[in-house]
């Protein structure tokens, strides 16, 4: 490994970290605005023009809030739980291709718009997405609070249940594409058919996306699957006893997981950065990728402010009796299509 390659990785990682943290701040602003529009209210509009500095004000407020650790809490686990939740969420994004290869005049070289390309990218995503639940469970147990413990137990049961449907839905994409490399999957969705070349419009994968998206909402603890938090029942669930920046880390992890899940969906089903004229103007790939991710995030927000929360028994029944069988059926259908009508990838 040369110094130049290592430096490129560091710069890309730093840029992605900055973009993700900024995006999280303004997703909270956007969510409050969307909620106000749906509920015929105004939303944040006091700090800065049109309220655009509200995320900055909230961040400064949280930094200066007192950091309280409960007397009877398991101190070490209580402190590291937010980091265990946040770090895997950040690490998942390094294998997602958010653009093609562009020429950077300052460096006088071509640079791929991704941190790294793994031929086992999907397995890497499986591994990291399954780690986030440990932070929630540890937070619930280490807080020595009954509400927090119930939230942690709920999150473990929910994530284990919906992780199966989440993973099996991606297996269908793996069967159809024949690769674990996300860059190759994006490349297979380009060609003369334009939008119709996206996996979303291919016969066996439309239903796969629906199962994937529902499971990803449950993985991110988004309404109507926000039972681990459930303010009306558990105060705030697993993070009831958290304050200041530790609380912010849990919120950041939730929003970064939403960005990551939407980015994976765009990569697997909607052509990733592929779009008109992207071969002539490679920087357009970043714009197309960001817009597609934003549409899926807005869909998640729309669902949050439209549908009521499930009861816990309904949540588990839906996961085990409907979503998991639907994911398995999709695998069977996809395998049958691939066997009798092998896809012709560009």
CSV table of C-alpha atoms in Angstrom, one decimal:
chain,number,residue,atom,x,y,z
A,1,UNK,CA,0.0,0.0,0.0
A,2,UNK,CA,1.5,3.3,-1.1
A,3,UNK,CA,1.3,6.5,1.0
A,4,UNK,CA,-0.8,8.2,-1.7
A,5,UNK,CA,-3.4,5.4,-1.5
A,6,UNK,CA,-3.5,5.6,2.3
A,7,UNK,CA,-3.8,9.4,2.2
A,8,UNK,CA,-6.7,9.1,-0.4
A,9,UNK,CA,-8.5,6.7,2.0
A,10,UNK,CA,-8.1,9.1,4.9
A,11,UNK,CA,-9.3,12.1,2.9
A,12,UNK,CA,-12.3,10.2,1.6
A,13,UNK,CA,-13.2,8.9,5.1
A,14,UNK,CA,-12.9,12.4,6.6
A,15,UNK,CA,-15.1,13.9,3.9
A,16,UNK,CA,-17.8,11.2,4.3
A,17,UNK,CA,-17.7,11.6,8.1
A,18,UNK,CA,-18.2,15.4,7.7
A,19,UNK,CA,-21.0,14.9,5.2
A,20,UNK,CA,-22.8,12.3,7.3
A,21,UNK,CA,-22.6,14.4,10.5
A,22,UNK,CA,-23.9,17.5,8.6
A,23,UNK,CA,-26.6,15.4,6.9
A,24,UNK,CA,-27.8,14.1,10.2
A,25,UNK,CA,-28.1,17.6,11.7
A,26,UNK,CA,-30.2,18.8,8.7
A,27,UNK,CA,-32.2,15.6,8.5
A,28,UNK,CA,-33.5,16.4,12.0
A,29,UNK,CA,-34.4,19.9,10.7
A,30,UNK,CA,-36.0,18.4,7.6
A,31,UNK,CA,-38.0,15.8,9.6
A,32,UNK,CA,-39.4,18.5,11.9
A,33,UNK,CA,-40.3,20.6,8.8
A,34,UNK,CA,-42.0,17.6,7.1
A,35,UNK,CA,-43.9,16.8,10.3
A,36,UNK,CA,-45.1,20.4,10.5
A,37,UNK,CA,-46.2,20.5,6.9
A,38,UNK,CA,-48.1,17.2,7.3
A,39,UNK,CA,-49.7,18.4,10.5
A,40,UNK,CA,-50.4,22.0,9.1
A,41,UNK,CA,-47.9,23.7,11.5
A,42,UNK,CA,-44.9,26.0,10.9
A,43,UNK,CA,-42.0,24.0,12.3
A,44,UNK,CA,-38.6,25.5,13.3
A,45,UNK,CA,-38.4,29.0,12.0
A,46,UNK,CA,-36.7,31.1,14.7
A,47,UNK,CA,-33.0,30.5,14.5
A,48,UNK,CA,-31.4,31.9,11.3
A,49,UNK,CA,-33.2,32.5,8.0
A,50,UNK,CA,-36.1,30.1,7.6
A,51,UNK,CA,-34.9,28.3,10.7
A,52,UNK,CA,-31.8,26.9,8.9
A,53,UNK,CA,-29.5,27.4,11.9
A,54,UNK,CA,-31.8,25.4,14.3
A,55,UNK,CA,-29.6,22.2,14.0
A,56,UNK,CA,-26.5,24.3,15.0
A,57,UNK,CA,-28.4,25.8,18.0
A,58,UNK,CA,-29.5,22.3,19.1
A,59,UNK,CA,-26.0,20.9,18.8
A,60,UNK,CA,-24.5,23.7,20.9
A,61,UNK,CA,-27.3,23.2,23.5
A,62,UNK,CA,-26.6,19.5,23.7
A,63,UNK,CA,-22.8,20.1,24.1
A,64,UNK,CA,-23.4,22.3,27.1
A,65,UNK,CA,-26.0,20.1,28.8
A,66,UNK,CA,-24.9,18.3,31.9
A,67,UNK,CA,-23.7,14.7,31.3
A,68,UNK,CA,-25.4,12.6,34.0
A,69,UNK,CA,-24.5,9.0,34.8
A,70,UNK,CA,-26.9,7.2,37.1
A,71,UNK,CA,-25.4,6.2,40.5
A,72,UNK,CA,-26.4,2.5,40.1
A,73,UNK,CA,-25.5,2.2,36.4
A,74,UNK,CA,-22.7,-0.1,35.1
A,75,UNK,CA,-20.4,2.8,34.4
A,76,UNK,CA,-18.2,1.3,31.7
A,77,UNK,CA,-20.9,-0.3,29.7
A,78,UNK,CA,-23.1,2.8,30.1
A,79,UNK,CA,-20.3,5.0,28.6
A,80,UNK,CA,-19.3,2.7,25.6
A,81,UNK,CA,-22.9,1.7,24.6
A,82,UNK,CA,-23.5,4.8,22.4
A,83,UNK,CA,-20.1,4.3,20.7
A,84,UNK,CA,-21.0,0.7,20.0
A,85,UNK,CA,-24.2,1.9,18.4
A,86,UNK,CA,-22.6,4.7,16.4
A,87,UNK,CA,-19.3,3.3,15.0
A,88,UNK,CA,-20.8,0.4,13.0
A,89,UNK,CA,-23.3,2.8,11.5
A,90,UNK,CA,-20.5,5.0,10.3
A,91,UNK,CA,-18.3,2.1,9.1
A,92,UNK,CA,-21.0,0.6,6.8
A,93,UNK,CA,-20.8,3.6,4.4
A,94,UNK,CA,-17.2,3.0,3.2
A,95,UNK,CA,-18.2,0.2,0.8
A,96,UNK,CA,-21.1,2.1,-0.9
A,97,UNK,CA,-20.1,3.5,-4.3
A,98,UNK,CA,-21.6,7.0,-4.5
A,99,UNK,CA,-20.1,7.9,-7.9
A,100,UNK,CA,-17.9,6.6,-10.7
A,101,UNK,CA,-14.3,7.6,-11.5
A,102,UNK,CA,-13.6,11.4,-11.7
A,103,UNK,CA,-10.5,13.4,-12.6
A,104,UNK,CA,-9.3,15.6,-9.8
A,105,UNK,CA,-7.1,18.4,-11.3
A,106,UNK,CA,-5.4,19.3,-8.0
A,107,UNK,CA,-4.1,15.7,-7.6
A,108,UNK,CA,-3.8,15.3,-11.4
A,109,UNK,CA,-5.2,11.8,-11.2
A,110,UNK,CA,-8.4,9.8,-11.5
A,111,UNK,CA,-10.2,9.1,-8.2
A,112,UNK,CA,-13.0,6.6,-7.6
A,113,UNK,CA,-15.9,8.1,-5.7
A,114,UNK,CA,-15.9,5.4,-3.0
A,115,UNK,CA,-13.7,4.8,0.0
A,116,UNK,CA,-13.0,1.2,-1.0
A,117,UNK,CA,-14.3,-1.6,-3.2
A,118,UNK,CA,-14.7,-5.0,-1.6
A,119,UNK,CA,-15.7,-8.1,-3.5
A,120,UNK,CA,-17.6,-9.1,-0.4
A,121,UNK,CA,-19.3,-5.8,0.2
A,122,UNK,CA,-22.7,-7.2,0.9
A,123,UNK,CA,-21.2,-9.6,3.6
A,124,UNK,CA,-19.4,-6.6,5.1
A,125,UNK,CA,-22.8,-4.8,5.4
A,126,UNK,CA,-24.4,-7.8,6.9
A,127,UNK,CA,-21.7,-8.0,9.5
A,128,UNK,CA,-21.9,-4.4,10.6
A,129,UNK,CA,-25.6,-3.9,10.5
A,130,UNK,CA,-26.0,-6.8,13.0
A,131,UNK,CA,-23.6,-5.1,15.5
A,132,UNK,CA,-25.8,-2.0,16.2
A,133,UNK,CA,-28.2,-3.9,18.4
A,134,UNK,CA,-25.5,-4.6,20.9
A,135,UNK,CA,-25.2,-0.9,21.7
A,136,UNK,CA,-28.9,-0.6,22.4
A,137,UNK,CA,-29.1,-3.8,24.5
A,138,UNK,CA,-26.0,-2.7,26.6
A,139,UNK,CA,-27.5,0.8,27.0
A,140,UNK,CA,-30.8,-0.7,28.3
A,141,UNK,CA,-29.1,-3.1,30.7
A,142,UNK,CA,-26.3,-0.8,31.9
A,143,UNK,CA,-28.7,2.1,32.8
A,144,UNK,CA,-30.2,0.1,35.7
A,145,UNK,CA,-33.6,1.4,34.7
A,146,UNK,CA,-36.7,-0.8,34.1
A,147,UNK,CA,-37.9,1.3,31.1
A,148,UNK,CA,-34.4,1.2,29.6
A,149,UNK,CA,-34.2,-2.5,30.1
A,150,UNK,CA,-37.5,-3.1,28.4
A,151,UNK,CA,-36.4,-0.9,25.5
A,152,UNK,CA,-33.2,-2.9,25.2
A,153,UNK,CA,-35.1,-6.2,25.3
A,154,UNK,CA,-37.5,-5.0,22.7
A,155,UNK,CA,-34.7,-3.8,20.4
A,156,UNK,CA,-32.9,-7.1,20.6
A,157,UNK,CA,-36.1,-9.1,19.8
A,158,UNK,CA,-37.1,-6.7,17.0
A,159,UNK,CA,-33.8,-6.5,15.3
A,160,UNK,CA,-33.1,-10.2,15.4
A,161,UNK,CA,-36.6,-10.8,13.9
A,162,UNK,CA,-36.3,-8.3,11.1
A,163,UNK,CA,-32.6,-8.9,10.5
A,164,UNK,CA,-33.7,-12.2,8.9
A,165,UNK,CA,-36.1,-10.7,6.4
A,166,UNK,CA,-33.5,-7.9,5.8
A,167,UNK,CA,-30.8,-10.4,5.0
A,168,UNK,CA,-32.9,-12.8,3.0
A,169,UNK,CA,-34.2,-10.0,0.8
A,170,UNK,CA,-30.6,-9.0,-0.1
A,171,UNK,CA,-29.9,-12.7,-0.9
A,172,UNK,CA,-32.5,-12.4,-3.7
A,173,UNK,CA,-30.4,-9.5,-5.1
A,174,UNK,CA,-27.3,-11.6,-4.8
A,175,UNK,CA,-28.9,-14.5,-6.7
A,176,UNK,CA,-30.0,-12.2,-9.5
A,177,UNK,CA,-26.7,-10.3,-9.8
A,178,UNK,CA,-24.3,-13.1,-9.0
A,179,UNK,CA,-21.9,-10.9,-7.1
A,180,UNK,CA,-21.3,-9.4,-3.6
A,181,UNK,CA,-19.5,-6.4,-5.0
A,182,UNK,CA,-21.7,-3.3,-4.8
A,183,UNK,CA,-19.8,-1.5,-7.6
A,184,UNK,CA,-20.5,-4.4,-9.9
A,185,UNK,CA,-24.2,-4.4,-8.9
A,186,UNK,CA,-24.4,-0.7,-9.9
A,187,UNK,CA,-22.6,-1.3,-13.1
A,188,UNK,CA,-25.1,-4.1,-14.1
A,189,UNK,CA,-28.0,-1.6,-13.9
A,190,UNK,CA,-26.6,0.7,-16.6
A,191,UNK,CA,-27.2,0.2,-20.3
A,192,UNK,CA,-29.4,1.2,-23.1
A,193,UNK,CA,-32.6,0.6,-21.2
A,194,UNK,CA,-32.1,3.6,-18.9
A,195,UNK,CA,-34.3,3.6,-15.9
A,196,UNK,CA,-35.8,0.3,-16.9
A,197,UNK,CA,-32.4,-1.2,-16.3
A,198,UNK,CA,-32.7,-0.7,-12.6
A,199,UNK,CA,-33.2,-3.8,-10.5
A,200,UNK,CA,-36.4,-2.3,-9.1
A,201,UNK,CA,-38.1,-2.7,-12.5
A,202,UNK,CA,-36.9,-6.3,-13.0
A,203,UNK,CA,-39.6,-9.0,-12.5
A,204,UNK,CA,-38.5,-10.8,-9.3
A,205,UNK,CA,-36.9,-7.8,-7.5
A,206,UNK,CA,-39.8,-5.4,-7.2
A,207,UNK,CA,-41.4,-7.3,-4.3
A,208,UNK,CA,-37.9,-7.9,-2.9
A,209,UNK,CA,-37.5,-4.1,-2.5
A,210,UNK,CA,-40.8,-3.8,-0.6
A,211,UNK,CA,-39.7,-6.5,1.9
A,212,UNK,CA,-36.2,-4.9,2.1
A,213,UNK,CA,-37.6,-1.4,2.8
A,214,UNK,CA,-40.0,-2.5,5.4
A,215,UNK,CA,-37.3,-4.5,7.2
A,216,UNK,CA,-34.9,-1.6,7.0
A,217,UNK,CA,-37.4,0.7,8.7
A,218,UNK,CA,-37.6,-1.9,11.5
A,219,UNK,CA,-33.8,-2.1,11.7
A,220,UNK,CA,-33.6,1.7,12.0
A,221,UNK,CA,-36.3,1.8,14.7
A,222,UNK,CA,-38.4,4.0,12.6
A,223,UNK,CA,-42.2,4.5,13.1
A,224,UNK,CA,-44.3,2.3,12.9
A,225,UNK,CA,-41.5,0.0,14.3
A,226,UNK,CA,-40.2,2.3,17.0
A,227,UNK,CA,-41.2,0.0,19.9
A,228,UNK,CA,-37.7,0.1,21.5
A,229,UNK,CA,-38.3,3.9,22.2
A,230,UNK,CA,-42.1,4.1,22.4
A,231,UNK,CA,-42.3,7.4,24.3
A,232,UNK,CA,-45.9,6.8,25.3
A,233,UNK,CA,-45.0,3.5,27.0
A,234,UNK,CA,-41.3,3.5,27.9
A,235,UNK,CA,-40.6,7.2,28.4
A,236,UNK,CA,-37.7,7.0,25.8
A,237,UNK,CA,-36.8,3.3,26.0
A,238,UNK,CA,-33.2,2.2,26.0
A,239,UNK,CA,-31.8,5.8,26.1
A,240,UNK,CA,-34.1,7.1,29.0
A,241,UNK,CA,-31.1,7.7,31.3
A,242,UNK,CA,-28.8,9.3,28.6
A,243,UNK,CA,-28.2,13.0,28.3
A,244,UNK,CA,-25.9,15.4,26.6
A,245,UNK,CA,-23.6,14.0,23.8
A,246,UNK,CA,-24.3,10.4,24.7
A,247,UNK,CA,-27.9,10.9,23.8
A,248,UNK,CA,-26.9,12.7,20.6
A,249,UNK,CA,-24.7,9.7,19.6
A,250,UNK,CA,-27.8,7.4,19.8
A,251,UNK,CA,-29.8,9.9,17.7
A,252,UNK,CA,-26.9,10.2,15.2
A,253,UNK,CA,-26.7,6.4,14.9
A,254,UNK,CA,-30.4,6.2,14.1
A,255,UNK,CA,-30.3,8.8,11.4
A,256,UNK,CA,-27.0,7.5,9.9
A,257,UNK,CA,-28.6,4.0,9.8
A,258,UNK,CA,-31.5,5.5,7.9
A,259,UNK,CA,-29.1,7.1,5.4
A,260,UNK,CA,-27.1,3.9,5.1
A,261,UNK,CA,-30.2,1.8,4.6
A,262,UNK,CA,-31.5,4.2,1.9
A,263,UNK,CA,-28.1,4.3,0.3
A,264,UNK,CA,-28.0,0.5,0.1
A,265,UNK,CA,-31.5,0.4,-1.3
A,266,UNK,CA,-30.5,3.0,-4.0
A,267,UNK,CA,-27.4,0.9,-4.8
A,268,UNK,CA,-29.2,-2.5,-5.0
A,269,UNK,CA,-32.4,-1.4,-6.6
A,270,UNK,CA,-32.3,2.1,-8.2
A,271,UNK,CA,-29.0,2.1,-10.1
A,272,UNK,CA,-26.9,3.9,-7.5
A,273,UNK,CA,-25.2,6.9,-9.1
A,274,UNK,CA,-26.4,5.9,-12.6
A,275,UNK,CA,-28.3,8.7,-14.4
A,276,UNK,CA,-28.5,10.8,-17.6
A,277,UNK,CA,-25.2,12.1,-18.9
A,278,UNK,CA,-23.3,10.6,-16.0
A,279,UNK,CA,-20.8,9.0,-18.5
A,280,UNK,CA,-19.9,12.4,-19.8
A,281,UNK,CA,-20.1,14.3,-16.5
A,282,UNK,CA,-19.1,11.9,-13.8
A,283,UNK,CA,-19.6,14.4,-11.0
A,284,UNK,CA,-23.4,14.2,-11.8
A,285,UNK,CA,-23.3,10.7,-10.2
A,286,UNK,CA,-23.0,12.4,-6.7
A,287,UNK,CA,-26.1,14.5,-7.4
A,288,UNK,CA,-28.2,11.5,-8.7
A,289,UNK,CA,-27.1,9.4,-5.7
A,290,UNK,CA,-28.0,12.1,-3.2
A,291,UNK,CA,-31.4,12.8,-4.8
A,292,UNK,CA,-32.3,9.1,-4.8
A,293,UNK,CA,-31.3,8.7,-1.2
A,294,UNK,CA,-33.2,11.8,-0.2
A,295,UNK,CA,-36.4,10.5,-1.9
A,296,UNK,CA,-36.3,7.3,0.1
A,297,UNK,CA,-35.6,9.2,3.3
A,298,UNK,CA,-38.6,11.5,2.7
A,299,UNK,CA,-40.7,8.3,2.1
A,300,UNK,CA,-39.6,7.1,5.6
A,301,UNK,CA,-40.6,10.4,7.1
A,302,UNK,CA,-43.9,10.3,5.3
A,303,UNK,CA,-44.6,6.9,6.7
A,304,UNK,CA,-43.6,8.0,10.2
A,305,UNK,CA,-46.1,10.8,10.3
A,306,UNK,CA,-48.9,8.8,8.6
A,307,UNK,CA,-49.0,5.4,10.2
A,308,UNK,CA,-49.6,4.6,13.9
A,309,UNK,CA,-47.2,2.5,15.9
A,310,UNK,CA,-47.7,-1.3,16.1
A,311,UNK,CA,-48.5,-3.0,19.3
A,312,UNK,CA,-45.6,-5.2,20.3
A,313,UNK,CA,-47.4,-8.5,19.6
A,314,UNK,CA,-48.4,-7.1,16.1
A,315,UNK,CA,-44.8,-6.1,15.5
A,316,UNK,CA,-43.5,-9.6,16.2
A,317,UNK,CA,-46.3,-11.4,14.4
A,318,UNK,CA,-45.8,-9.2,11.3
A,319,UNK,CA,-42.1,-10.0,11.2
A,320,UNK,CA,-42.3,-13.7,11.7
A,321,UNK,CA,-45.6,-14.6,10.1
A,322,UNK,CA,-45.6,-12.3,7.1
A,323,UNK,CA,-42.3,-10.5,6.3
A,324,UNK,CA,-40.0,-13.5,6.8
A,325,UNK,CA,-42.2,-15.9,4.7
A,326,UNK,CA,-42.5,-13.2,2.0
A,327,UNK,CA,-38.7,-12.9,1.9
A,328,UNK,CA,-38.3,-16.6,1.6
A,329,UNK,CA,-40.9,-16.8,-1.2
A,330,UNK,CA,-39.0,-14.0,-3.0
A,331,UNK,CA,-35.8,-16.0,-2.8
A,332,UNK,CA,-37.6,-19.0,-4.4
A,333,UNK,CA,-39.1,-16.8,-7.1
A,334,UNK,CA,-35.8,-15.2,-7.9
A,335,UNK,CA,-33.9,-18.5,-8.0
A,336,UNK,CA,-36.6,-19.9,-10.4
A,337,UNK,CA,-36.3,-16.8,-12.7
A,338,UNK,CA,-32.5,-17.0,-12.7
A,339,UNK,CA,-32.6,-20.8,-13.4
A,340,UNK,CA,-35.0,-20.6,-16.4
A,341,UNK,CA,-34.3,-17.0,-17.6
A,342,UNK,CA,-30.7,-16.1,-16.7
A,343,UNK,CA,-30.3,-12.3,-16.6
A,344,UNK,CA,-28.1,-10.7,-19.3
A,345,UNK,CA,-26.0,-8.2,-17.5
A,346,UNK,CA,-24.3,-5.4,-19.4
